[in-house]
C-alpha positions as protocol buffer text, in pm:
chain_id: "A"
residue {
  index: 1
  type: ALA
  ca { x: 15086 y: 5671 z: 5289 }
}
residue {
  index: 2
  type: LEU
  ca { x: 14904 y: 5994 z: 5375 }
}
residue {
  index: 3
  type: LYS
  ca { x: 14670 y: 5949 z: 5079 }
}
residue {
  index: 4
  type: LEU
  ca { x: 14569 y: 5614 z: 5227 }
}
residue {
  index: 5
  type: GLU
  ca { x: 14560 y: 5736 z: 5586 }
}
residue {
  index: 6
  type: PRO
  ca { x: 14569 y: 6119 z: 5623 }
}
residue {
  index: 7
  type: LYS
  ca { x: 14600 y: 6108 z: 6002 }
}
residue {
  index: 8
  type: SER
  ca { x: 14872 y: 5847 z: 6026 }
}
residue {
  index: 9
  type: SER
  ca { x: 15107 y: 5944 z: 6311 }
}
residue {
  index: 10
  type: ALA
  ca { x: 15380 y: 5717 z: 6174 }
}
residue {
  index: 11
  type: ALA
  ca { x: 15370 y: 5865 z: 5823 }
}
residue {
  index: 12
  type: HIS
  ca { x: 15380 y: 6219 z: 5960 }
}
residue {
  index: 13
  type: TYR
  ca { x: 15660 y: 6140 z: 6206 }
}
residue {
  index: 14
  type: PHE
  ca { x: 15890 y: 5990 z: 5943 }
}
residue {
  index: 15
  type: MET
  ca { x: 15805 y: 6266 z: 5697 }
}
residue {
  index: 16
  type: GLY
  ca { x: 15917 y: 6510 z: 5966 }
}
residue {
  index: 17
  type: LYS
  ca { x: 16247 y: 6323 z: 5995 }
}
residue {
  index: 18
  type: ALA
  ca { x: 16293 y: 6343 z: 5617 }
}
residue {
  index: 19
  type: TYR
  ca { x: 16245 y: 6723 z: 5619 }
}
residue {
  index: 20
  type: LYS
  ca { x: 16476 y: 6749 z: 5919 }
}
residue {
  index: 21
  type: THR
  ca { x: 16748 y: 6558 z: 5732 }
}
residue {
  index: 22
  type: ALA
  ca { x: 16700 y: 6797 z: 5439 }
}
residue {
  index: 23
  type: TYR
  ca { x: 16758 y: 7093 z: 5679 }
}
residue {
  index: 24
  type: GLN
  ca { x: 16402 y: 7219 z: 5626 }
}
residue {
  index: 25
  type: PHE
  ca { x: 16356 y: 7273 z: 5997 }
}
residue {
  index: 26
  type: GLU
  ca { x: 16041 y: 7488 z: 5994 }
}
residue {
  index: 27
  type: THR
  ca { x: 15847 y: 7237 z: 5785 }
}
residue {
  index: 28
  type: ALA
  ca { x: 15973 y: 6952 z: 6005 }
}
residue {
  index: 29
  type: ARG
  ca { x: 15864 y: 7140 z: 6317 }
}
residue {
  index: 30
  type: ASP
  ca { x: 15510 y: 7190 z: 6178 }
}
residue {
  index: 31
  type: ILE
  ca { x: 15479 y: 6821 z: 6088 }
}
residue {
  index: 32
  type: TYR
  ca { x: 15597 y: 6709 z: 6434 }
}
residue {
  index: 33
  type: ARG
  ca { x: 15334 y: 6941 z: 6582 }
}
residue {
  index: 34
  type: LYS
  ca { x: 15066 y: 6747 z: 6393 }
}
residue {
  index: 35
  type: VAL
  ca { x: 15193 y: 6419 z: 6537 }
}
residue {
  index: 36
  type: ILE
  ca { x: 15169 y: 6566 z: 6888 }
}
residue {
  index: 37
  type: ASP
  ca { x: 14815 y: 6690 z: 6817 }
}
residue {
  index: 38
  type: PHE
  ca { x: 14710 y: 6342 z: 6694 }
}
residue {
  index: 39
  type: ASN
  ca { x: 14813 y: 6210 z: 7038 }
}
residue {
  index: 40
  type: ASP
  ca { x: 14849 y: 5857 z: 6903 }
}
residue {
  index: 41
  type: LYS
  ca { x: 15180 y: 5684 z: 6820 }
}
residue {
  index: 42
  type: TYR
  ca { x: 15522 y: 5855 z: 6827 }
}
residue {
  index: 43
  type: THR
  ca { x: 15390 y: 6139 z: 7048 }
}
residue {
  index: 44
  type: LYS
  ca { x: 15689 y: 6135 z: 7285 }
}
residue {
  index: 45
  type: GLU
  ca { x: 15943 y: 6112 z: 7003 }
}
residue {
  index: 46
  type: ALA
  ca { x: 15770 y: 6386 z: 6805 }
}
residue {
  index: 47
  type: ASN
  ca { x: 15767 y: 6614 z: 7109 }
}
residue {
  index: 48
  type: GLU
  ca { x: 16145 y: 6575 z: 7152 }
}
residue {
  index: 49
  type: GLU
  ca { x: 16202 y: 6642 z: 6782 }
}
residue {
  index: 50
  type: TRP
  ca { x: 15967 y: 6943 z: 6788 }
}
residue {
  index: 51
  type: ARG
  ca { x: 16164 y: 7097 z: 7075 }
}
residue {
  index: 52
  type: LEU
  ca { x: 16490 y: 7046 z: 6885 }
}
residue {
  index: 53
  type: MET
  ca { x: 16346 y: 7198 z: 6565 }
}
residue {
  index: 54
  type: ASP
  ca { x: 16216 y: 7495 z: 6765 }
}
residue {
  index: 55
  type: LYS
  ca { x: 16561 y: 7556 z: 6917 }
}
residue {
  index: 56
  type: ILE
  ca { x: 16726 y: 7537 z: 6575 }
}
residue {
  index: 57
  type: GLN
  ca { x: 16468 y: 7774 z: 6426 }
}
residue {
  index: 58
  type: ARG
  ca { x: 16533 y: 8029 z: 6700 }
}
residue {
  index: 59
  type: ALA
  ca { x: 16909 y: 7998 z: 6644 }
}
residue {
  index: 60
  type: MET
  ca { x: 16853 y: 8052 z: 6269 }
}
residue {
  index: 61
  type: PRO
  ca { x: 17165 y: 7886 z: 6122 }
}
residue {
  index: 62
  type: GLY
  ca { x: 17234 y: 8054 z: 5789 }
}
residue {
  index: 63
  type: THR
  ca { x: 17502 y: 7832 z: 5637 }
}
residue {
  index: 64
  type: GLU
  ca { x: 17505 y: 7468 z: 5528 }
}
residue {
  index: 65
  type: ASN
  ca { x: 17767 y: 7385 z: 5791 }
}
residue {
  index: 66
  type: GLY
  ca { x: 17562 y: 7565 z: 6055 }
}
residue {
  index: 67
  type: LYS
  ca { x: 17256 y: 7356 z: 5966 }
}
residue {
  index: 68
  type: ARG
  ca { x: 17459 y: 7035 z: 5961 }
}
residue {
  index: 69
  type: ILE
  ca { x: 17616 y: 7107 z: 6300 }
}
residue {
  index: 70
  type: ALA
  ca { x: 17273 y: 7189 z: 6448 }
}
residue {
  index: 71
  type: LEU
  ca { x: 17184 y: 6820 z: 6415 }
}
residue {
  index: 72
  type: VAL
  ca { x: 17498 y: 6658 z: 6559 }
}
residue {
  index: 73
  type: GLU
  ca { x: 17493 y: 6507 z: 6908 }
}
residue {
  index: 74
  type: SER
  ca { x: 17816 y: 6681 z: 7010 }
}
residue {
  index: 75
  type: ILE
  ca { x: 18040 y: 6931 z: 6833 }
}
residue {
  index: 76
  type: SER
  ca { x: 18403 y: 6878 z: 6742 }
}
residue {
  index: 77
  type: ARG
  ca { x: 18688 y: 7131 z: 6738 }
}
residue {
  index: 78
  type: ALA
  ca { x: 18643 y: 7165 z: 6362 }
}
residue {
  index: 79
  type: ASP
  ca { x: 18267 y: 7222 z: 6409 }
}
residue {
  index: 80
  type: ALA
  ca { x: 18339 y: 7499 z: 6661 }
}
residue {
  index: 81
  type: ALA
  ca { x: 18574 y: 7663 z: 6409 }
}
residue {
  index: 82
  type: ALA
  ca { x: 18301 y: 7652 z: 6143 }
}
residue {
  index: 83
  type: LEU
  ca { x: 18042 y: 7803 z: 6378 }
}
residue {
  index: 84
  type: PHE
  ca { x: 18274 y: 8085 z: 6485 }
}
residue {
  index: 85
  type: MET
  ca { x: 18391 y: 8170 z: 6133 }
}
residue {
  index: 86
  type: GLU
  ca { x: 18080 y: 8103 z: 5920 }
}
residue {
  index: 87
  type: GLU
  ca { x: 17785 y: 8167 z: 6150 }
}
residue {
  index: 88
  type: LEU
  ca { x: 17928 y: 8424 z: 6392 }
}
residue {
  index: 89
  type: LYS
  ca { x: 18169 y: 8572 z: 6133 }
}
residue {
  index: 90
  type: LEU
  ca { x: 18413 y: 8625 z: 6415 }
}
residue {
  index: 91
  type: ASP
  ca { x: 18690 y: 8773 z: 6201 }
}
residue {
  index: 92
  type: GLU
  ca { x: 18459 y: 9053 z: 6083 }
}
residue {
  index: 93
  type: LEU
  ca { x: 18321 y: 9102 z: 6434 }
}
residue {
  index: 94
  type: TYR
  ca { x: 18670 y: 9142 z: 6578 }
}
residue {
  index: 95
  type: LYS
  ca { x: 18759 y: 9401 z: 6314 }
}
residue {
  index: 96
  type: LYS
  ca { x: 18449 y: 9607 z: 6399 }
}
residue {
  index: 97
  type: ARG
  ca { x: 18468 y: 9582 z: 6776 }
}
residue {
  index: 98
  type: THR
  ca { x: 18837 y: 9582 z: 6861 }
}
residue {
  index: 99
  type: PRO
  ca { x: 19045 y: 9903 z: 6842 }
}
residue {
  index: 100
  type: ALA
  ca { x: 19300 y: 9927 z: 6564 }
}
residue {
  index: 101
  type: SER
  ca { x: 19666 y: 9906 z: 6664 }
}
residue {
  index: 102
  type: PHE
  ca { x: 19945 y: 10072 z: 6471 }
}
residue {
  index: 103
  type: LYS
  ca { x: 20310 y: 9966 z: 6471 }
}
residue {
  index: 104
  type: THR
  ca { x: 20548 y: 10261 z: 6459 }
}
residue {
  index: 105
  type: ASP
  ca { x: 20876 y: 10074 z: 6516 }
}
residue {
  index: 106
  type: PHE
  ca { x: 21129 y: 10055 z: 6232 }
}
residue {
  index: 107
  type: VAL
  ca { x: 21104 y: 9733 z: 6029 }
}
residue {
  index: 108
  type: ASP
  ca { x: 21387 y: 9613 z: 5807 }
}
residue {
  index: 109
  type: PRO
  ca { x: 21237 y: 9595 z: 5451 }
}
residue {
  index: 110
  type: GLU
  ca { x: 21423 y: 9275 z: 5362 }
}
residue {
  index: 111
  type: LYS
  ca { x: 21310 y: 9101 z: 5679 }
}
residue {
  index: 112
  type: ALA
  ca { x: 20954 y: 9218 z: 5622 }
}
residue {
  index: 113
  type: VAL
  ca { x: 20946 y: 9072 z: 5270 }
}
residue {
  index: 114
  type: LYS
  ca { x: 21097 y: 8746 z: 5393 }
}
residue {
  index: 115
  type: ALA
  ca { x: 20848 y: 8719 z: 5680 }
}
residue {
  index: 116
  type: LYS
  ca { x: 20558 y: 8778 z: 5443 }
}
residue {
  index: 117
  type: ALA
  ca { x: 20685 y: 8508 z: 5206 }
}
residue {
  index: 118
  type: GLU
  ca { x: 20718 y: 8251 z: 5484 }
}
residue {
  index: 119
  type: LYS
  ca { x: 20371 y: 8121 z: 5553 }
}
residue {
  index: 120
  type: PRO
  ca { x: 20322 y: 7946 z: 5888 }
}
residue {
  index: 121
  type: LYS
  ca { x: 20311 y: 7569 z: 5852 }
}
residue {
  index: 122
  type: LEU
  ca { x: 19962 y: 7422 z: 5875 }
}
residue {
  index: 123
  type: PRO
  ca { x: 19889 y: 7149 z: 6130 }
}
residue {
  index: 124
  type: GLU
  ca { x: 19934 y: 6818 z: 5949 }
}
residue {
  index: 125
  type: ASP
  ca { x: 19587 y: 6690 z: 6039 }
}
residue {
  index: 126
  type: ILE
  ca { x: 19393 y: 6978 z: 5872 }
}
residue {
  index: 127
  type: VAL
  ca { x: 19568 y: 6991 z: 5534 }
}
residue {
  index: 128
  type: SER
  ca { x: 19292 y: 6790 z: 5364 }
}
residue {
  index: 129
  type: HIS
  ca { x: 19014 y: 6861 z: 5614 }
}
residue {
  index: 130
  type: PRO
  ca { x: 18685 y: 6993 z: 5462 }
}
residue {
  index: 131
  type: LEU
  ca { x: 18678 y: 7274 z: 5721 }
}
residue {
  index: 132
  type: LYS
  ca { x: 19042 y: 7369 z: 5668 }
}
residue {
  index: 133
  type: SER
  ca { x: 18973 y: 7738 z: 5592 }
}
residue {
  index: 134
  type: ASP
  ca { x: 18758 y: 7780 z: 5905 }
}
residue {
  index: 135
  type: ILE
  ca { x: 19026 y: 7616 z: 6120 }
}
residue {
  index: 136
  type: GLU
  ca { x: 19292 y: 7845 z: 5970 }
}
residue {
  index: 137
  type: GLY
  ca { x: 19066 y: 8138 z: 6056 }
}
residue {
  index: 138
  type: VAL
  ca { x: 19034 y: 8053 z: 6427 }
}
residue {
  index: 139
  type: LEU
  ca { x: 19407 y: 7983 z: 6447 }
}
residue {
  index: 140
  type: LYS
  ca { x: 19477 y: 8335 z: 6321 }
}
residue {
  index: 141
  type: LEU
  ca { x: 19235 y: 8480 z: 6576 }
}
residue {
  index: 142
  type: GLY
  ca { x: 19401 y: 8288 z: 6860 }
}
residue {
  index: 143
  type: ILE
  ca { x: 19097 y: 8156 z: 7046 }
}
residue {
  index: 144
  type: PRO
  ca { x: 19195 y: 7980 z: 7373 }
}
residue {
  index: 145
  type: GLY
  ca { x: 19108 y: 7611 z: 7351 }
}
residue {
  index: 146
  type: LEU
  ca { x: 19138 y: 7602 z: 6973 }
}
residue {
  index: 147
  type: GLU
  ca { x: 19516 y: 7613 z: 6941 }
}
residue {
  index: 148
  type: VAL
  ca { x: 19769 y: 7378 z: 6783 }
}
residue {
  index: 149
  type: SER
  ca { x: 19930 y: 7122 z: 7014 }
}
residue {
  index: 150
  type: GLY
  ca { x: 20235 y: 6922 z: 6908 }
}
residue {
  index: 151
  type: GLY
  ca { x: 20192 y: 7024 z: 6546 }
}
residue {
  index: 152
  type: LYS
  ca { x: 19832 y: 6903 z: 6533 }
}
residue {
  index: 153
  type: PHE
  ca { x: 19489 y: 7064 z: 6568 }
}
residue {
  index: 154
  type: TYR
  ca { x: 19291 y: 6746 z: 6643 }
}
residue {
  index: 155
  type: PRO
  ca { x: 18985 y: 6861 z: 6442 }
}
residue {
  index: 156
  type: ASP
  ca { x: 18765 y: 6563 z: 6531 }
}
residue {
  index: 157
  type: ASP
  ca { x: 18814 y: 6579 z: 6909 }
}
residue {
  index: 158
  type: LYS
  ca { x: 18494 y: 6673 z: 7090 }
}
residue {
  index: 159
  type: ILE
  ca { x: 18456 y: 7008 z: 7268 }
}
residue {
  index: 160
  type: ARG
  ca { x: 18387 y: 6992 z: 7643 }
}
residue {
  index: 161
  type: LYS
  ca { x: 18151 y: 7235 z: 7816 }
}
residue {
  index: 162
  type: GLY
  ca { x: 18425 y: 7382 z: 8033 }
}
residue {
  index: 163
  type: GLU
  ca { x: 18649 y: 7442 z: 7731 }
}
residue {
  index: 164
  type: TYR
  ca { x: 18364 y: 7601 z: 7541 }
}
residue {
  index: 165
  type: ALA
  ca { x: 18294 y: 7839 z: 7830 }
}
residue {
  index: 166
  type: LEU
  ca { x: 18656 y: 7962 z: 7815 }
}
residue {
  index: 167
  type: MET
  ca { x: 18626 y: 8020 z: 7439 }
}
residue {
  index: 168
  type: ILE
  ca { x: 18301 y: 8217 z: 7464 }
}
residue {
  index: 169
  type: VAL
  ca { x: 18423 y: 8438 z: 7749 }
}
residue {
  index: 170
  type: ASP
  ca { x: 18744 y: 8516 z: 7557 }
}
residue {
  index: 171
  type: ILE
  ca { x: 18532 y: 8618 z: 7257 }
}
residue {
  index: 172
  type: LEU
  ca { x: 18310 y: 8835 z: 7479 }
}
residue {
  index: 173
  type: MET
  ca { x: 18615 y: 9007 z: 7630 }
}
residue {
  index: 174
  type: LYS
  ca { x: 18759 y: 9090 z: 7288 }
}
residue {
  index: 175
  type: ILE
  ca { x: 18427 y: 9222 z: 7160 }
}
residue {
  index: 176
  type: THR
  ca { x: 18334 y: 9427 z: 7468 }
}
residue {
  index: 177
  type: GLY
  ca { x: 18684 y: 9526 z: 7581 }
}
residue {
  index: 178
  type: ASP
  ca { x: 18588 y: 9418 z: 7933 }
}
residue {
  index: 179
  type: ASN
  ca { x: 18878 y: 9200 z: 8050 }
}
residue {
  index: 180
  type: SER
  ca { x: 18727 y: 9159 z: 8396 }
}
residue {
  index: 181
  type: LEU
  ca { x: 18481 y: 8900 z: 8261 }
}
residue {
  index: 182
  type: ALA
  ca { x: 18735 y: 8619 z: 8296 }
}
residue {
  index: 183
  type: THR
  ca { x: 18810 y: 8697 z: 8662 }
}
residue {
  index: 184
  type: ARG
  ca { x: 18469 y: 8816 z: 8781 }
}
residue {
  index: 185
  type: ASN
  ca { x: 18411 y: 8516 z: 9010 }
}
residue {
  index: 186
  type: PHE
  ca { x: 18769 y: 8462 z: 9131 }
}
residue {
  index: 187
  type: GLU
  ca { x: 18680 y: 8581 z: 9480 }
}
residue {
  index: 188
  type: ASP
  ca { x: 18428 y: 8300 z: 9534 }
}
residue {
  index: 189
  type: LYS
  ca { x: 18529 y: 8088 z: 9833 }
}
residue {
  index: 190
  type: THR
  ca { x: 18250 y: 7838 z: 9786 }
}
residue {
  index: 191
  type: SER
  ca { x: 18169 y: 7694 z: 9443 }
}
residue {
  index: 192
  type: LYS
  ca { x: 17821 y: 7752 z: 9302 }
}
residue {
  index: 193
  type: PHE
  ca { x: 17855 y: 7413 z: 9132 }
}
residue {
  index: 194
  type: LYS
  ca { x: 17871 y: 7081 z: 9318 }
}
residue {
  index: 195
  type: ASP
  ca { x: 18091 y: 6931 z: 9044 }
}
residue {
  index: 196
  type: MET
  ca { x: 18351 y: 7209 z: 9011 }
}
residue {
  index: 197
  type: ARG
  ca { x: 18607 y: 7376 z: 9237 }
}
residue {
  index: 198
  type: THR
  ca { x: 18653 y: 7753 z: 9236 }
}
residue {
  index: 199
  type: ASP
  ca { x: 19022 y: 7714 z: 9145 }
}
residue {
  index: 200
  type: GLN
  ca { x: 18950 y: 7520 z: 8825 }
}
residue {
  index: 201
  type: ALA
  ca { x: 19037 y: 7706 z: 8506 }
}
residue {
  index: 202
  type: PHE
  ca { x: 18686 y: 7710 z: 8365 }
}
residue {
  index: 203
  type: TYR
  ca { x: 18491 y: 7779 z: 8688 }
}
residue {
  index: 204
  type: SER
  ca { x: 18465 y: 8158 z: 8651 }
}
residue {
  index: 205
  type: SER
  ca { x: 18377 y: 8144 z: 8280 }
}
residue {
  index: 206
  type: SER
  ca { x: 18117 y: 7870 z: 8329 }
}
residue {
  index: 207
  type: LEU
  ca { x: 17946 y: 8058 z: 8615 }
}
residue {
  index: 208
  type: LEU
  ca { x: 17940 y: 8381 z: 8416 }
}
residue {
  index: 209
  type: LEU
  ca { x: 17774 y: 8216 z: 8114 }
}
residue {
  index: 210
  type: VAL
  ca { x: 17519 y: 8029 z: 8326 }
}
residue {
  index: 211
  type: THR
  ca { x: 17431 y: 8354 z: 8506 }
}
residue {
  index: 212
  type: LYS
  ca { x: 17384 y: 8531 z: 8172 }
}
residue {
  index: 213
  type: GLY
  ca { x: 17170 y: 8246 z: 8035 }
}
residue {
  index: 214
  type: ILE
  ca { x: 17416 y: 8168 z: 7755 }
}
residue {
  index: 215
  type: MET
  ca { x: 17492 y: 7816 z: 7880 }
}
residue {
  index: 216
  type: GLU
  ca { x: 17282 y: 7571 z: 8080 }
}
residue {
  index: 217
  type: MET
  ca { x: 17353 y: 7351 z: 8379 }
}
residue {
  index: 218
  type: ARG
  ca { x: 17314 y: 6977 z: 8333 }
}
residue {
  index: 219
  type: ASP
  ca { x: 17108 y: 6947 z: 8651 }
}
residue {
  index: 220
  type: PRO
  ca { x: 16999 y: 7274 z: 8820 }
}
residue {
  index: 221
  type: MET
  ca { x: 16836 y: 7082 z: 9106 }
}
residue {
  index: 222
  type: ARG
  ca { x: 17174 y: 6931 z: 9198 }
}
residue {
  index: 223
  type: ASP
  ca { x: 17382 y: 7237 z: 9105 }
}
residue {
  index: 224
  type: GLU
  ca { x: 17573 y: 7035 z: 8842 }
}
residue {
  index: 225
  type: PHE
  ca { x: 17730 y: 7205 z: 8541 }
}
residue {
  index: 226
  type: ALA
  ca { x: 17914 y: 6898 z: 8405 }
}
residue {
  index: 227
  type: PRO
  ca { x: 18224 y: 7076 z: 8264 }
}
residue {
  index: 228
  type: LEU
  ca { x: 18356 y: 6753 z: 8108 }
}
residue {
  index: 229
  type: ASP
  ca { x: 18036 y: 6677 z: 7916 }
}
residue {
  index: 230
  type: THR
  ca { x: 18054 y: 6731 z: 7541 }
}
residue {
  index: 231
  type: MET
  ca { x: 17883 y: 7035 z: 7393 }
}
């Protein structure tokens, strides 16, 4: 198509989508830029895609799962596990940043061997899940919001913004050792958000992350965070 019409907006736009689908985000971004410069057809669509490609490029996902998740409309619990374990390498980060603890109490050798042999039962809904190892990893780390409930993990359930805020603040506390992060805004009498009360579980975490520029409000003009929106 480009041999026939080198400045075809349509051909460039759909070529950009092909590179995007192949996770070649930088090339896709450059092609979308050409469509915008042509200022003909697909300009609005190309501008939206260019902004997305630019965000993904700045985030620099390094794994196949990270690249795949970068393109989904909303992330699931399993996706969050993959991001934490594969992209953030949270298990390694915890080892480096958290102080080592040593158990000095007497342990019965027979009980110790038996406990080691008894592996905890996996949630029934992750046994054959493609992200099983990542989910096992976050379960071992004990991240609030990514626990087992009633013997299930519910890997395909979507993550809400409020839940995600709690997860991120818990991670920040473990890495920095600053446990005051979770309660920093507990003294607020009046909510900074029109759609959230100060006594809601995720209020303090959400406000902290918005203040630090880690998360965004849905509508800053209306002071709406939208804690129940999917991430």
